[in-house]
Coordinates of C-alpha atoms in Angstrom, one line a residue:
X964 CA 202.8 -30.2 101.6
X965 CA 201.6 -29.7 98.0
X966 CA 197.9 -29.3 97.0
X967 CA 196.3 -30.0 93.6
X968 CA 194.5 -27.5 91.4
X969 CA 191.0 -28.0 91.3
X970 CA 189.4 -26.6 88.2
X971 CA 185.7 -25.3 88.9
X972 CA 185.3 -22.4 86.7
X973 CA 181.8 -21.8 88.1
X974 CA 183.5 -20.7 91.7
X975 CA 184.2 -17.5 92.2
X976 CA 188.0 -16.3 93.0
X977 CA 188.9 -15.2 96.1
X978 CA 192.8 -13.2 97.0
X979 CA 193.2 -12.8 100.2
X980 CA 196.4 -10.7 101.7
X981 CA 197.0 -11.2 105.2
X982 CA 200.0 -9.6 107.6
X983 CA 200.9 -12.4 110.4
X984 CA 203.4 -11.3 113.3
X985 CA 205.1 -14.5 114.3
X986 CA 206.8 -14.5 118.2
X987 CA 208.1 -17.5 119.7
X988 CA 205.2 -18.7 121.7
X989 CA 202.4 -16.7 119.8
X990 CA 201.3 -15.4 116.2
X991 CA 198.8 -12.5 116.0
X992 CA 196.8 -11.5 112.4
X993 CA 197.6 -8.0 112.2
X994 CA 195.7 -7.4 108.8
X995 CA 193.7 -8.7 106.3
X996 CA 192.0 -7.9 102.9
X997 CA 189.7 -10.7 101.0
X998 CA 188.3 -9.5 97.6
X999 CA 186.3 -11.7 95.8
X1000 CA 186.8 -11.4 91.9
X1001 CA 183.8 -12.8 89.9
X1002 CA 183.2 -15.9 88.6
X1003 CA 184.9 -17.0 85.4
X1004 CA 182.1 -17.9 83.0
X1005 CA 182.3 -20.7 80.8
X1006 CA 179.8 -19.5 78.2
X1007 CA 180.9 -20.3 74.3
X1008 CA 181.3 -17.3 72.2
X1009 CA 178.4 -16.3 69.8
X1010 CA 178.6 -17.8 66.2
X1011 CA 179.5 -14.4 64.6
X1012 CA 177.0 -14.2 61.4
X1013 CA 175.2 -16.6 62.7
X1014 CA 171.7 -16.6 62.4
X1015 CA 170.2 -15.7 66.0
X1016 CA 166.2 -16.3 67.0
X1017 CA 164.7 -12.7 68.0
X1018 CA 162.2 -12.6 70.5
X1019 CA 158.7 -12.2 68.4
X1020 CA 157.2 -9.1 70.4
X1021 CA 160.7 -6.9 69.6
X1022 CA 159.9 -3.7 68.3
X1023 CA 162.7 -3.9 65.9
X1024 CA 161.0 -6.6 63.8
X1025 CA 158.1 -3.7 62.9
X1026 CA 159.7 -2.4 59.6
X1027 CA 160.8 -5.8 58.2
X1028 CA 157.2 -7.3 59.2
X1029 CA 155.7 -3.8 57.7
X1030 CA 157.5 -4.9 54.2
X1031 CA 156.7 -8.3 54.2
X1032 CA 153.2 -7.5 54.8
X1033 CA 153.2 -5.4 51.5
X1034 CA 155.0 -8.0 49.5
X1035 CA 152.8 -10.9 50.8
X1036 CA 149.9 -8.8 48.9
X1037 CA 151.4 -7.9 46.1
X1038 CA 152.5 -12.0 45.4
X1039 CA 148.6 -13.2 45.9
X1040 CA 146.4 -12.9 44.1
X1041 CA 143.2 -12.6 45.1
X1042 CA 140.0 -10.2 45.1
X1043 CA 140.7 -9.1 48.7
X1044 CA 143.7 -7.8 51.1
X1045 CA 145.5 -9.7 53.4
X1046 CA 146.4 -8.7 57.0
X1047 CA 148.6 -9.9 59.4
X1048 CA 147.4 -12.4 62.3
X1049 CA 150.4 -13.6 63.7
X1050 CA 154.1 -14.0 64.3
X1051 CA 155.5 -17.7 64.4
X1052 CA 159.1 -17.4 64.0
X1053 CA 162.0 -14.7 63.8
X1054 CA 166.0 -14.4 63.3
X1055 CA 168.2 -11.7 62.8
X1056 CA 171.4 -12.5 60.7
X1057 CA 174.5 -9.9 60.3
X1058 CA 175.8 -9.4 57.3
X1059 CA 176.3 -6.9 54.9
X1060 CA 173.3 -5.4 57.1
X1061 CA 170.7 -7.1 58.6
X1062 CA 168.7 -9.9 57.6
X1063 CA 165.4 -11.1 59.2
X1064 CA 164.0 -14.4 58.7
X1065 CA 159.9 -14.2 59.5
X1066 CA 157.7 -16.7 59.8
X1067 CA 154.1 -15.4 60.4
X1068 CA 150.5 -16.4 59.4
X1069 CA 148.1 -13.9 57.2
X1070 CA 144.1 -13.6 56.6
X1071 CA 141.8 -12.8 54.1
X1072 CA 140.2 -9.6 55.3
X1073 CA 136.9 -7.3 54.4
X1074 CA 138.9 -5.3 51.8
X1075 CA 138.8 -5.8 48.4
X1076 CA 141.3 -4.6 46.0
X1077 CA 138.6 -2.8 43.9
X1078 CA 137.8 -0.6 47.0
X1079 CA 141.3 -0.1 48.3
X1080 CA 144.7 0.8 46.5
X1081 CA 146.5 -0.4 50.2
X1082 CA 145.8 -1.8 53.8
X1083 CA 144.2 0.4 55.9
X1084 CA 143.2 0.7 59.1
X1085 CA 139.0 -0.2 58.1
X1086 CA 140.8 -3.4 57.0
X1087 CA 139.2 -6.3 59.6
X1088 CA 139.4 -10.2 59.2
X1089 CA 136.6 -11.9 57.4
X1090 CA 134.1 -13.2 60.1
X1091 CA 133.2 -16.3 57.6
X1092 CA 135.2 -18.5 55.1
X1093 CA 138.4 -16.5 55.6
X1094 CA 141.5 -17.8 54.3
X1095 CA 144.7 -18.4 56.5
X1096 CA 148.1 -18.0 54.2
X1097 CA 151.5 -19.3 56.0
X1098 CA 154.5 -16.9 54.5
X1099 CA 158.0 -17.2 55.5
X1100 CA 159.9 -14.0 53.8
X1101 CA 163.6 -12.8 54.1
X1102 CA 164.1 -9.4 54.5
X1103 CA 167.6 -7.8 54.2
X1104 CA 168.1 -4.1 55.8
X1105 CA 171.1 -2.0 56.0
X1106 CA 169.9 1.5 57.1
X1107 CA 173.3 3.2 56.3
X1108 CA 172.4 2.9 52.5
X1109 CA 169.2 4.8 53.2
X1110 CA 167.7 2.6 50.6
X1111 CA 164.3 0.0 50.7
X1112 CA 164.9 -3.3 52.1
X1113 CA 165.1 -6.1 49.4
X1114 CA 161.9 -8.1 50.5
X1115 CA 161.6 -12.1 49.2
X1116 CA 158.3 -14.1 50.4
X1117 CA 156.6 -16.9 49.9
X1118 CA 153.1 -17.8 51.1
X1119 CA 151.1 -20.9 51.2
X1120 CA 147.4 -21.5 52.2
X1121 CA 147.3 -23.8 55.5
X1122 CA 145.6 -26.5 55.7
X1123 CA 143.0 -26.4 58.5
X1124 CA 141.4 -29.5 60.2
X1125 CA 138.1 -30.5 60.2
X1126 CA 136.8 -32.3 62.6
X1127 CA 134.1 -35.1 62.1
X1128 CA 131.5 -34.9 63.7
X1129 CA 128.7 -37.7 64.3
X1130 CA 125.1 -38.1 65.8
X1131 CA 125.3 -38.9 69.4
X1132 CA 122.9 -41.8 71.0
X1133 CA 120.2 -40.8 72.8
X1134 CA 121.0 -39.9 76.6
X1135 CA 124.9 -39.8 75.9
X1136 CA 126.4 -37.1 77.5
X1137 CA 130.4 -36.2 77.9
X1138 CA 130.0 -35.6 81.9
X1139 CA 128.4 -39.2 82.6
X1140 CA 129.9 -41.6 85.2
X1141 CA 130.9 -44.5 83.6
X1142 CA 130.9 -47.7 85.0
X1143 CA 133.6 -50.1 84.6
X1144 CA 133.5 -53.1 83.0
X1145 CA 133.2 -56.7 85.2
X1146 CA 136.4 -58.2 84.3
X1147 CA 137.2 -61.3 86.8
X1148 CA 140.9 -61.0 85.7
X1149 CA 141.3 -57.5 86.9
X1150 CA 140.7 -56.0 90.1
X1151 CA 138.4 -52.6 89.9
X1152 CA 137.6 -50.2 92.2
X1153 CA 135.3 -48.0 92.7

């Protein structure tokens, strides 16, 4: 009796050894050892240098954040200091090194350049008419050459929504019933 091989690469193998005594009218299982060997995994290899999205609260993305930061504000210019608000988007990329692609969003704070030489921490986001700045910057590291990261970014300002707003009638409130319409072709319920 022959079997066919049934490919499932998500099953887990099992080898099995078993000693059978065999008499003429009888067979007895004398021993037997099962070990089940892991599931092969069908998982595709990594693209090697390939760039990989990083998880945006990683600690490693600190010092190439820190240098973008520094670069953002030396590339505007404007009267005041620009901190950082928020992380959007992050890869890491092997090559000769690392190199981090960022994504983050930066705002106008209280300090001008006229009072400070740098960020520091008395540095706090404008409470009115601040201005949002999108930057995507590159940022290659390689530690071993004990040298500064070459830092590349680009900032635009964002462009922020208004919203309209009009005079409401008299007596119109958002949390109103509503009655529906009499309409003879459609059945409503109420």
């Amino acid at each position: 009796y022959e079997c066919d091989y049934l490919q499932q690469t998500d099953k887990a193998i099992i080898n099995c050894q078993a000693k059978v005594q065999f008499e003429e009218a009888d067979q007895k299982l004398l021993l037997h050892d099962c070990t089940a060997e892991p599931a092969a995994s069908s998982k595709v290899a990594q693209c090697l240098g390939c760039p990989e999205k990083i998880d945006l609260h990683h600690k490693e993305l600190k010092e190439p954040l820190i240098y973008s930061l520094s670069k953002a504000n030396s590339i505007v210019k404007h009267n005041h200091f620009f901190i950082f608000r928020h992380l959007t988007f992050a890869t890491k990329q092997v090559v000769a090194g690392f190199r981090y692609k960022l994504q983050f969003l930066i705002e106008k704070s209280n300090c001008t350049r006229a009072e400070f030489k740098v960020v520091t921490e008395e540095c706090h986001p404008m409470q009115e008419k601040t201005e949002v700045l999108q930057c995507n910057s590159t940022v290659d590291v390689a530690p071993w050459r004990h040298e500064r990261p070459e830092v590349h970014v680009e900032c635009e300002t964002m462009v922020t929504k208004s919203v309209a707003r009009f005079k409401r009638p008299p007596g119109w409130s958002p949390i109103r019933k509503l009655k529906p319409l009499n309409c003879p072709s459609i059945p409503w319920r109420e």
